[in-house]
Amino acid sequence: MEYSNILNQYAPAATVEQVAEQVAAAKAAQSKNENTEVYKFCLSAVDLTTLTCNDSVESVTEFANRAVDFYKAYPEIENVASICVYPSFVETVGLAIDGTPMRITSVAGGFPSSQTFLEVKMLEVAMAVENGADEVDIVLNVGKMLTGAYDEAANEVEMIRSEMDDDVVLKVILETGALKTPELIRKASLISMAAGADFIKTSTGKIDVAATPEAAVVMCQAIKDYYDKTGRKVGFKAAGGVKSPQDAALYYTIVEQILGQEWLTTELFRIGASSAANNLLSAIVGSSVSHF
């Protein structure tokens, strides 16, 4: 499919100055969302993540068990949305969280660089789903985006989407810190959604520049424009460097201001994090806690 033609149907991205104004407005308003109820929601929207070279069956099992133990330790607080791991640990997580509402998220498709054969990406995604992944996070081919090969980048997403049943959630990571400009971030957002993304996500967390409020503003505006044109709601996920309750409240506020309250559900808003979960929990209970 020629996705480049789709881009012509949309207005250009906001300027750097316009984006800065929207970020400033969100920062000015975020204090009203720095409260227990918002923190509880943000915790429930967390994809609790472990993606290190040190991961093992033993460590991932322990990691998942701590999330399962949360139900007993804090029955009055909604637990995290999912546990996010590499594909080889999907089955491990499935065994640990069986019987709970938590979902299994797997990065796949050549994460974090997306620099491998398309066939390998498709097979890895298919294997993750076969092993029990409810949600899959892939990385848009940044190299193709930077060289203007938008159709090729989007067609990869389309082909990978074809490896999943409709009930599997596909999140496409834009790696906005590498794309840098509002115009390129907007193009990446629009073609990813057109190619079948259920969520667009800021970052892998594996490069120096991860999630930024500026990228979030551009992405959320693209989601709004795409919804206005197609009627299909696509979610937003902030990941990489989201650590404090204040960070979470800022992204919550950006989504609230641009997309509205109807996007503030775990079906349309997620936070990819590890340390943020404990920090949010600490803010909720009013003392320092390290549960996860």
PDB file of C-alpha atoms in Angstrom:
ATOM      1  CA  MET A   1       0.000   0.000   0.000  1.00  0.00           C
ATOM      2  CA  GLU A   2       1.193   3.536  -0.766  1.00  0.00           C
ATOM      3  CA  TYR A   3       1.083   5.095   2.667  1.00  0.00           C
ATOM      4  CA  SER A   4       2.832   8.273   1.528  1.00  0.00           C
ATOM      5  CA  ASN A   5      -0.401   9.324  -0.165  1.00  0.00           C
ATOM      6  CA  ILE A   6      -2.209   9.089   3.170  1.00  0.00           C
ATOM      7  CA  LEU A   7       0.100  11.723   4.611  1.00  0.00           C
ATOM      8  CA  ASN A   8      -1.148  14.193   2.004  1.00  0.00           C
ATOM      9  CA  GLN A   9      -4.612  13.987   3.553  1.00  0.00           C
ATOM     10  CA  TYR A  10      -3.399  15.587   6.787  1.00  0.00           C
ATOM     11  CA  ALA A  11      -2.172  19.050   7.692  1.00  0.00           C
ATOM     12  CA  PRO A  12       1.541  19.509   8.426  1.00  0.00           C
ATOM     13  CA  ALA A  13       2.843  19.132  11.954  1.00  0.00           C
ATOM     14  CA  ALA A  14       2.755  21.956  14.438  1.00  0.00           C
ATOM     15  CA  THR A  15       5.879  24.076  14.561  1.00  0.00           C
ATOM     16  CA  VAL A  16       8.449  23.662  17.319  1.00  0.00           C
ATOM     17  CA  GLU A  17       7.140  26.890  18.845  1.00  0.00           C
ATOM     18  CA  GLN A  18       3.523  25.701  18.769  1.00  0.00           C
ATOM     19  CA  VAL A  19       4.503  22.401  20.362  1.00  0.00           C
ATOM     20  CA  ALA A  20       6.403  24.273  23.079  1.00  0.00           C
ATOM     21  CA  GLU A  21       3.285  26.327  23.821  1.00  0.00           C
ATOM     22  CA  GLN A  22       1.184  23.173  24.233  1.00  0.00           C
ATOM     23  CA  VAL A  23       3.788  21.607  26.507  1.00  0.00           C
ATOM     24  CA  ALA A  24       3.887  24.781  28.603  1.00  0.00           C
ATOM     25  CA  ALA A  25       0.092  24.723  28.899  1.00  0.00           C
ATOM     26  CA  ALA A  26       0.173  21.101  30.052  1.00  0.00           C
ATOM     27  CA  LYS A  27       2.890  21.811  32.617  1.00  0.00           C
ATOM     28  CA  ALA A  28       0.875  24.738  33.924  1.00  0.00           C
ATOM     29  CA  ALA A  29      -2.164  22.480  34.361  1.00  0.00           C
ATOM     30  CA  GLN A  30      -0.520  19.301  35.606  1.00  0.00           C
ATOM     31  CA  SER A  31      -0.578  20.257  39.304  1.00  0.00           C
ATOM     32  CA  LYS A  32      -4.321  19.573  39.409  1.00  0.00           C
ATOM     33  CA  ASN A  33      -3.566  16.019  38.323  1.00  0.00           C
ATOM     34  CA  GLU A  34      -0.876  15.439  40.931  1.00  0.00           C
ATOM     35  CA  ASN A  35      -3.241  13.642  43.261  1.00  0.00           C
ATOM     36  CA  THR A  36      -3.953  10.157  44.569  1.00  0.00           C
ATOM     37  CA  GLU A  37      -6.752   9.308  42.142  1.00  0.00           C
ATOM     38  CA  VAL A  38      -4.674  10.171  39.081  1.00  0.00           C
ATOM     39  CA  TYR A  39      -1.687   8.299  40.502  1.00  0.00           C
ATOM     40  CA  LYS A  40      -3.888   5.241  41.048  1.00  0.00           C
ATOM     41  CA  PHE A  41      -5.051   5.387  37.451  1.00  0.00           C
ATOM     42  CA  CYS A  42      -1.507   5.858  36.162  1.00  0.00           C
ATOM     43  CA  LEU A  43      -0.359   2.823  38.157  1.00  0.00           C
ATOM     44  CA  SER A  44      -3.169   0.777  36.622  1.00  0.00           C
ATOM     45  CA  ALA A  45      -1.955   1.900  33.177  1.00  0.00           C
ATOM     46  CA  VAL A  46       1.635   0.728  33.698  1.00  0.00           C
ATOM     47  CA  ASP A  47       3.160  -1.974  31.530  1.00  0.00           C
ATOM     48  CA  LEU A  48       5.586  -3.231  34.191  1.00  0.00           C
ATOM     49  CA  THR A  49       8.778  -3.814  32.261  1.00  0.00           C
ATOM     50  CA  THR A  50      11.968  -5.835  32.502  1.00  0.00           C
ATOM     51  CA  LEU A  51      14.110  -5.782  29.360  1.00  0.00           C
ATOM     52  CA  THR A  52      17.720  -6.407  30.309  1.00  0.00           C
ATOM     53  CA  CYS A  53      20.473  -8.798  29.314  1.00  0.00           C
ATOM     54  CA  ASN A  54      20.320 -10.121  32.881  1.00  0.00           C
ATOM     55  CA  ASP A  55      16.769 -11.454  32.511  1.00  0.00           C
ATOM     56  CA  SER A  56      16.383 -15.169  33.185  1.00  0.00           C
ATOM     57  CA  VAL A  57      13.519 -17.558  33.808  1.00  0.00           C
ATOM     58  CA  GLU A  58      14.226 -17.220  37.518  1.00  0.00           C
ATOM     59  CA  SER A  59      14.421 -13.419  37.595  1.00  0.00           C
ATOM     60  CA  VAL A  60      11.382 -12.923  35.359  1.00  0.00           C
ATOM     61  CA  THR A  61       9.363 -15.387  37.442  1.00  0.00           C
ATOM     62  CA  GLU A  62      10.270 -13.473  40.600  1.00  0.00           C
ATOM     63  CA  PHE A  63       9.438 -10.183  38.852  1.00  0.00           C
ATOM     64  CA  ALA A  64       6.016 -11.463  37.796  1.00  0.00           C
ATOM     65  CA  ASN A  65       5.333 -13.007  41.201  1.00  0.00           C
ATOM     66  CA  ARG A  66       5.814  -9.642  42.879  1.00  0.00           C
ATOM     67  CA  ALA A  67       3.136  -8.213  40.588  1.00  0.00           C
ATOM     68  CA  VAL A  68       0.816 -11.109  41.447  1.00  0.00           C
ATOM     69  CA  ASP A  69       1.467 -10.567  45.171  1.00  0.00           C
ATOM     70  CA  PHE A  70       0.222  -6.988  44.752  1.00  0.00           C
ATOM     71  CA  TYR A  71      -3.378  -8.225  44.668  1.00  0.00           C
ATOM     72  CA  LYS A  72      -3.089  -9.450  48.262  1.00  0.00           C
ATOM     73  CA  ALA A  73      -0.808  -6.701  49.548  1.00  0.00           C
ATOM     74  CA  TYR A  74      -2.900  -3.820  48.188  1.00  0.00           C
ATOM     75  CA  PRO A  75      -6.426  -5.115  47.454  1.00  0.00           C
ATOM     76  CA  GLU A  76      -7.821  -1.573  47.452  1.00  0.00           C
ATOM     77  CA  ILE A  77      -5.521  -0.407  44.616  1.00  0.00           C
ATOM     78  CA  GLU A  78      -5.841  -1.522  40.991  1.00  0.00           C
ATOM     79  CA  ASN A  79      -2.810  -3.460  39.792  1.00  0.00           C
ATOM     80  CA  VAL A  80      -0.623  -2.741  36.762  1.00  0.00           C
ATOM     81  CA  ALA A  81      -2.065  -3.394  33.295  1.00  0.00           C
ATOM     82  CA  SER A  82       0.541  -5.839  32.052  1.00  0.00           C
ATOM     83  CA  ILE A  83       4.010  -7.270  32.393  1.00  0.00           C
ATOM     84  CA  CYS A  84       6.331  -6.526  29.472  1.00  0.00           C
ATOM     85  CA  VAL A  85       9.188  -8.899  28.618  1.00  0.00           C
ATOM     86  CA  TYR A  86      11.253 -10.263  25.765  1.00  0.00           C
ATOM     87  CA  PRO A  87       9.517 -12.936  23.630  1.00  0.00           C
ATOM     88  CA  SER A  88      11.403 -15.846  25.172  1.00  0.00           C
ATOM     89  CA  PHE A  89       9.859 -15.040  28.573  1.00  0.00           C
ATOM     90  CA  VAL A  90       6.213 -14.751  27.503  1.00  0.00           C
ATOM     91  CA  GLU A  91       5.425 -18.299  28.587  1.00  0.00           C
ATOM     92  CA  THR A  92       7.271 -17.736  31.878  1.00  0.00           C
ATOM     93  CA  VAL A  93       5.086 -14.733  32.671  1.00  0.00           C
ATOM     94  CA  GLY A  94       1.970 -16.604  31.593  1.00  0.00           C
ATOM     95  CA  LEU A  95       2.619 -19.348  34.139  1.00  0.00           C
ATOM     96  CA  ALA A  96       3.261 -16.820  36.906  1.00  0.00           C
ATOM     97  CA  ILE A  97       0.224 -14.587  36.368  1.00  0.00           C
ATOM     98  CA  ASP A  98      -2.287 -17.270  35.392  1.00  0.00           C
ATOM     99  CA  GLY A  99      -5.689 -16.522  36.898  1.00  0.00           C
ATOM    100  CA  THR A 100      -5.114 -12.770  37.211  1.00  0.00           C
ATOM    101  CA  PRO A 101      -6.448  -9.969  34.972  1.00  0.00           C
ATOM    102  CA  MET A 102      -2.924  -8.837  34.070  1.00  0.00           C
ATOM    103  CA  ARG A 103      -1.992  -9.022  30.426  1.00  0.00           C
ATOM    104  CA  ILE A 104       1.267 -10.167  28.859  1.00  0.00           C
ATOM    105  CA  THR A 105       3.123  -7.679  26.695  1.00  0.00           C
ATOM    106  CA  SER A 106       6.102  -8.713  24.607  1.00  0.00           C
ATOM    107  CA  VAL A 107       8.533  -6.565  22.702  1.00  0.00           C
ATOM    108  CA  ALA A 108       9.282  -8.267  19.394  1.00  0.00           C
ATOM    109  CA  GLY A 109      10.114  -7.692  15.744  1.00  0.00           C
ATOM    110  CA  GLY A 110      13.808  -7.035  16.215  1.00  0.00           C
ATOM    111  CA  PHE A 111      13.465  -4.868  19.328  1.00  0.00           C
ATOM    112  CA  PRO A 112      15.055  -2.423  20.056  1.00  0.00           C
ATOM    113  CA  SER A 113      16.685  -1.519  16.712  1.00  0.00           C
ATOM    114  CA  SER A 114      14.253  -3.108  14.234  1.00  0.00           C
ATOM    115  CA  GLN A 115      17.321  -3.875  12.146  1.00  0.00           C
ATOM    116  CA  THR A 116      16.765  -7.414  10.962  1.00  0.00           C
ATOM    117  CA  PHE A 117      14.981  -9.214   8.148  1.00  0.00           C
ATOM    118  CA  LEU A 118      11.234  -8.624   7.883  1.00  0.00           C
ATOM    119  CA  GLU A 119      10.715 -12.388   7.875  1.00  0.00           C
ATOM    120  CA  VAL A 120      12.555 -12.616  11.196  1.00  0.00           C
ATOM    121  CA  LYS A 121      10.415  -9.837  12.647  1.00  0.00           C
ATOM    122  CA  MET A 122       7.227 -11.542  11.533  1.00  0.00           C
ATOM    123  CA  LEU A 123       8.308 -14.921  12.897  1.00  0.00           C
ATOM    124  CA  GLU A 124       9.341 -13.474  16.244  1.00  0.00           C
ATOM    125  CA  VAL A 125       5.987 -11.709  16.607  1.00  0.00           C
ATOM    126  CA  ALA A 126       4.087 -14.846  15.597  1.00  0.00           C
ATOM    127  CA  MET A 127       6.033 -16.910  18.161  1.00  0.00           C
ATOM    128  CA  ALA A 128       5.401 -14.355  20.917  1.00  0.00           C
ATOM    129  CA  VAL A 129       1.668 -14.472  20.190  1.00  0.00           C
ATOM    130  CA  GLU A 130       1.667 -18.262  19.977  1.00  0.00           C
ATOM    131  CA  ASN A 131       3.320 -18.416  23.396  1.00  0.00           C
ATOM    132  CA  GLY A 132       0.606 -16.237  24.914  1.00  0.00           C
ATOM    133  CA  ALA A 133       1.371 -12.556  24.351  1.00  0.00           C
ATOM    134  CA  ASP A 134      -1.781 -10.443  24.553  1.00  0.00           C
ATOM    135  CA  GLU A 135       0.030  -7.325  23.348  1.00  0.00           C
ATOM    136  CA  VAL A 136       3.112  -6.845  21.158  1.00  0.00           C
ATOM    137  CA  ASP A 137       5.363  -3.776  21.039  1.00  0.00           C
ATOM    138  CA  ILE A 138       7.407  -3.426  17.841  1.00  0.00           C
ATOM    139  CA  VAL A 139       9.739  -0.674  16.642  1.00  0.00           C
ATOM    140  CA  LEU A 140       9.026   1.262  13.473  1.00  0.00           C
ATOM    141  CA  ASN A 141      11.963   1.088  11.069  1.00  0.00           C
ATOM    142  CA  VAL A 142      13.625   4.382  11.976  1.00  0.00           C
ATOM    143  CA  GLY A 143      16.264   4.107   9.254  1.00  0.00           C
ATOM    144  CA  LYS A 144      13.564   3.966   6.592  1.00  0.00           C
ATOM    145  CA  MET A 145      11.745   6.911   8.149  1.00  0.00           C
ATOM    146  CA  LEU A 146      14.897   9.039   8.198  1.00  0.00           C
ATOM    147  CA  THR A 147      15.546   8.353   4.513  1.00  0.00           C
ATOM    148  CA  GLY A 148      11.974   9.043   3.420  1.00  0.00           C
ATOM    149  CA  ALA A 149      11.051   5.406   2.708  1.00  0.00           C
ATOM    150  CA  TYR A 150       7.703   5.842   4.432  1.00  0.00           C
ATOM    151  CA  ASP A 151       5.863   3.225   2.366  1.00  0.00           C
ATOM    152  CA  GLU A 152       8.460   0.587   3.215  1.00  0.00           C
ATOM    153  CA  ALA A 153       8.343   1.410   6.924  1.00  0.00           C
ATOM    154  CA  ALA A 154       4.540   1.285   7.020  1.00  0.00           C
ATOM    155  CA  ASN A 155       4.310  -1.886   4.955  1.00  0.00           C
ATOM    156  CA  GLU A 156       6.528  -3.627   7.508  1.00  0.00           C
ATOM    157  CA  VAL A 157       3.993  -2.699  10.196  1.00  0.00           C
ATOM    158  CA  GLU A 158       1.168  -3.955   7.995  1.00  0.00           C
ATOM    159  CA  MET A 159       2.900  -7.288   7.390  1.00  0.00           C
ATOM    160  CA  ILE A 160       3.662  -7.746  11.087  1.00  0.00           C
ATOM    161  CA  ARG A 161       0.058  -6.885  11.969  1.00  0.00           C
ATOM    162  CA  SER A 162      -1.002  -9.735   9.671  1.00  0.00           C
ATOM    163  CA  GLU A 163       0.750 -12.183  12.004  1.00  0.00           C
ATOM    164  CA  MET A 164      -1.691 -11.387  14.829  1.00  0.00           C
ATOM    165  CA  ASP A 165      -5.335 -12.077  15.510  1.00  0.00           C
ATOM    166  CA  ASP A 166      -7.528  -9.004  15.805  1.00  0.00           C
ATOM    167  CA  ASP A 167      -7.705  -9.319  19.595  1.00  0.00           C
ATOM    168  CA  VAL A 168      -3.919  -8.971  19.990  1.00  0.00           C
ATOM    169  CA  VAL A 169      -2.931  -5.358  20.668  1.00  0.00           C
ATOM    170  CA  LEU A 170      -0.159  -3.955  18.463  1.00  0.00           C
ATOM    171  CA  LYS A 171       1.867  -1.058  19.839  1.00  0.00           C
ATOM    172  CA  VAL A 172       4.278   0.619  17.423  1.00  0.00           C
ATOM    173  CA  ILE A 173       7.290   2.334  18.974  1.00  0.00           C
ATOM    174  CA  LEU A 174       8.308   5.416  16.998  1.00  0.00           C
ATOM    175  CA  GLU A 175      11.645   6.022  18.769  1.00  0.00           C
ATOM    176  CA  THR A 176      10.874   9.728  18.743  1.00  0.00           C
ATOM    177  CA  GLY A 177      14.285  10.668  20.129  1.00  0.00           C
ATOM    178  CA  ALA A 178      15.806   9.496  16.839  1.00  0.00           C
ATOM    179  CA  LEU A 179      13.138  11.082  14.616  1.00  0.00           C
ATOM    180  CA  LYS A 180      13.583  14.401  16.458  1.00  0.00           C
ATOM    181  CA  THR A 181      11.380  16.798  14.445  1.00  0.00           C
ATOM    182  CA  PRO A 182       7.635  17.326  14.906  1.00  0.00           C
ATOM    183  CA  GLU A 183       7.092  16.719  11.184  1.00  0.00           C
ATOM    184  CA  LEU A 184       8.817  13.336  11.173  1.00  0.00           C
ATOM    185  CA  ILE A 185       7.206  12.259  14.445  1.00  0.00           C
ATOM    186  CA  ARG A 186       3.807  13.188  13.005  1.00  0.00           C
ATOM    187  CA  LYS A 187       4.445  11.247   9.792  1.00  0.00           C
ATOM    188  CA  ALA A 188       5.585   8.211  11.768  1.00  0.00           C
ATOM    189  CA  SER A 189       2.461   8.442  13.931  1.00  0.00           C
ATOM    190  CA  LEU A 190       0.068   8.690  10.998  1.00  0.00           C
ATOM    191  CA  ILE A 191       1.529   5.902   8.871  1.00  0.00           C
ATOM    192  CA  SER A 192       1.798   3.574  11.876  1.00  0.00           C
ATOM    193  CA  MET A 193      -1.873   4.088  12.668  1.00  0.00           C
ATOM    194  CA  ALA A 194      -2.877   3.659   9.045  1.00  0.00           C
ATOM    195  CA  ALA A 195      -0.864   0.422   8.888  1.00  0.00           C
ATOM    196  CA  GLY A 196      -2.724  -1.094  11.829  1.00  0.00           C
ATOM    197  CA  ALA A 197      -1.212   0.134  15.106  1.00  0.00           C
ATOM    198  CA  ASP A 198      -3.587  -0.032  18.073  1.00  0.00           C
ATOM    199  CA  PHE A 199      -1.199   2.168  20.080  1.00  0.00           C
ATOM    200  CA  ILE A 200       1.668   4.430  19.173  1.00  0.00           C
ATOM    201  CA  LYS A 201       4.475   4.519  21.707  1.00  0.00           C
ATOM    202  CA  THR A 202       7.238   7.045  22.232  1.00  0.00           C
ATOM    203  CA  SER A 203      10.399   5.079  22.826  1.00  0.00           C
ATOM    204  CA  THR A 204      12.278   1.874  23.492  1.00  0.00           C
ATOM    205  CA  GLY A 205      14.138   3.397  26.410  1.00  0.00           C
ATOM    206  CA  LYS A 206      17.328   2.102  24.803  1.00  0.00           C
ATOM    207  CA  ILE A 207      18.648   5.372  23.331  1.00  0.00           C
ATOM    208  CA  ASP A 208      19.687   8.607  25.026  1.00  0.00           C
ATOM    209  CA  VAL A 209      16.522  10.592  24.252  1.00  0.00           C
ATOM    210  CA  ALA A 210      13.431   8.668  25.343  1.00  0.00           C
ATOM    211  CA  ALA A 211       9.915   9.965  26.018  1.00  0.00           C
ATOM    212  CA  THR A 212       9.505  13.729  25.969  1.00  0.00           C
ATOM    213  CA  PRO A 213       6.392  15.842  26.474  1.00  0.00           C
ATOM    214  CA  GLU A 214       7.094  17.488  23.109  1.00  0.00           C
ATOM    215  CA  ALA A 215       6.881  14.151  21.300  1.00  0.00           C
ATOM    216  CA  ALA A 216       3.763  13.267  23.277  1.00  0.00           C
ATOM    217  CA  VAL A 217       2.041  16.448  22.133  1.00  0.00           C
ATOM    218  CA  VAL A 218       2.790  15.730  18.474  1.00  0.00           C
ATOM    219  CA  MET A 219       1.691  12.107  18.783  1.00  0.00           C
ATOM    220  CA  CYS A 220      -1.540  12.900  20.605  1.00  0.00           C
ATOM    221  CA  GLN A 221      -2.445  15.542  18.031  1.00  0.00           C
ATOM    222  CA  ALA A 222      -1.847  12.965  15.281  1.00  0.00           C
ATOM    223  CA  ILE A 223      -4.068  10.490  17.134  1.00  0.00           C
ATOM    224  CA  LYS A 224      -6.806  13.122  17.346  1.00  0.00           C
ATOM    225  CA  ASP A 225      -6.543  14.012  13.664  1.00  0.00           C
ATOM    226  CA  TYR A 226      -6.526  10.342  12.667  1.00  0.00           C
ATOM    227  CA  TYR A 227      -9.627   9.707  14.782  1.00  0.00           C
ATOM    228  CA  ASP A 228     -11.402  12.731  13.320  1.00  0.00           C
ATOM    229  CA  LYS A 229     -10.775  11.390   9.812  1.00  0.00           C
ATOM    230  CA  THR A 230     -11.286   7.643  10.333  1.00  0.00           C
ATOM    231  CA  GLY A 231     -13.349   7.212  13.496  1.00  0.00           C
ATOM    232  CA  ARG A 232     -10.812   4.705  14.869  1.00  0.00           C
ATOM    233  CA  LYS A 233      -9.368   5.315  18.320  1.00  0.00           C
ATOM    234  CA  VAL A 234      -5.655   4.617  18.724  1.00  0.00           C
ATOM    235  CA  GLY A 235      -3.971   4.609  22.108  1.00  0.00           C
ATOM    236  CA  PHE A 236      -0.905   6.488  23.363  1.00  0.00           C
ATOM    237  CA  LYS A 237       1.938   4.965  25.387  1.00  0.00           C
ATOM    238  CA  ALA A 238       4.720   6.950  27.036  1.00  0.00           C
ATOM    239  CA  ALA A 239       7.828   4.874  27.706  1.00  0.00           C
ATOM    240  CA  GLY A 240      11.464   5.493  28.466  1.00  0.00           C
ATOM    241  CA  GLY A 241      12.436   7.858  31.262  1.00  0.00           C
ATOM    242  CA  VAL A 242       8.981   8.032  32.851  1.00  0.00           C
ATOM    243  CA  LYS A 243       9.994   7.629  36.489  1.00  0.00           C
ATOM    244  CA  SER A 244       8.240   9.981  38.883  1.00  0.00           C
ATOM    245  CA  PRO A 245       4.551  10.474  39.715  1.00  0.00           C
ATOM    246  CA  GLN A 246       4.977  13.989  38.318  1.00  0.00           C
ATOM    247  CA  ASP A 247       6.212  12.571  35.007  1.00  0.00           C
ATOM    248  CA  ALA A 248       3.135  10.355  34.835  1.00  0.00           C
ATOM    249  CA  ALA A 249       0.832  13.265  35.717  1.00  0.00           C
ATOM    250  CA  LEU A 250       2.322  15.362  32.912  1.00  0.00           C
ATOM    251  CA  TYR A 251       1.627  12.712  30.255  1.00  0.00           C
ATOM    252  CA  TYR A 252      -1.834  12.195  31.736  1.00  0.00           C
ATOM    253  CA  THR A 253      -2.425  15.950  31.389  1.00  0.00           C
ATOM    254  CA  ILE A 254      -1.227  16.054  27.777  1.00  0.00           C
ATOM    255  CA  VAL A 255      -3.614  13.245  26.847  1.00  0.00           C
ATOM    256  CA  GLU A 256      -6.419  14.927  28.780  1.00  0.00           C
ATOM    257  CA  GLN A 257      -5.913  18.290  27.078  1.00  0.00           C
ATOM    258  CA  ILE A 258      -5.543  17.021  23.502  1.00  0.00           C
ATOM    259  CA  LEU A 259      -7.639  13.835  23.406  1.00  0.00           C
ATOM    260  CA  GLY A 260      -9.978  14.274  26.345  1.00  0.00           C
ATOM    261  CA  GLN A 261     -11.187  12.100  29.211  1.00  0.00           C
ATOM    262  CA  GLU A 262     -12.394   9.336  26.902  1.00  0.00           C
ATOM    263  CA  TRP A 263      -8.743   8.463  26.172  1.00  0.00           C
ATOM    264  CA  LEU A 264      -7.914   8.138  29.861  1.00  0.00           C
ATOM    265  CA  THR A 265      -8.607   4.413  30.098  1.00  0.00           C
ATOM    266  CA  THR A 266      -6.122   1.563  30.140  1.00  0.00           C
ATOM    267  CA  GLU A 267      -7.422   0.550  26.704  1.00  0.00           C
ATOM    268  CA  LEU A 268      -6.076   3.828  25.268  1.00  0.00           C
ATOM    269  CA  PHE A 269      -3.363   5.068  27.652  1.00  0.00           C
ATOM    270  CA  ARG A 270      -0.319   3.204  28.938  1.00  0.00           C
ATOM    271  CA  ILE A 271       2.970   3.968  30.635  1.00  0.00           C
ATOM    272  CA  GLY A 272       5.957   1.718  30.019  1.00  0.00           C
ATOM    273  CA  ALA A 273       7.968   1.688  33.220  1.00  0.00           C
ATOM    274  CA  SER A 274       9.775  -0.169  35.949  1.00  0.00           C
ATOM    275  CA  SER A 275      10.769   2.289  38.696  1.00  0.00           C
ATOM    276  CA  ALA A 276       7.679   4.445  38.090  1.00  0.00           C
ATOM    277  CA  ALA A 277       5.434   1.717  39.500  1.00  0.00           C
ATOM    278  CA  ASN A 278       7.081   1.829  42.929  1.00  0.00           C
ATOM    279  CA  ASN A 279       7.205   5.627  42.852  1.00  0.00           C
ATOM    280  CA  LEU A 280       3.509   5.876  42.011  1.00  0.00           C
ATOM    281  CA  LEU A 281       2.659   3.354  44.716  1.00  0.00           C
ATOM    282  CA  SER A 282       4.720   5.347  47.236  1.00  0.00           C
ATOM    283  CA  ALA A 283       2.826   8.513  46.327  1.00  0.00           C
ATOM    284  CA  ILE A 284      -0.491   6.685  46.712  1.00  0.00           C
ATOM    285  CA  VAL A 285       0.209   5.208  50.160  1.00  0.00           C
ATOM    286  CA  GLY A 286       2.150   8.227  51.415  1.00  0.00           C
ATOM    287  CA  SER A 287       5.407   6.490  52.295  1.00  0.00           C
ATOM    288  CA  SER A 288       8.362   5.001  50.472  1.00  0.00           C
ATOM    289  CA  VAL A 289       7.482   1.543  49.144  1.00  0.00           C
ATOM    290  CA  SER A 290       9.434  -0.881  46.979  1.00  0.00           C
ATOM    291  CA  HIS A 291       6.975  -3.625  46.106  1.00  0.00           C
ATOM    292  CA  PHE A 292       7.602  -4.303  42.409  1.00  0.00           C
TER     293      PHE A 292
END
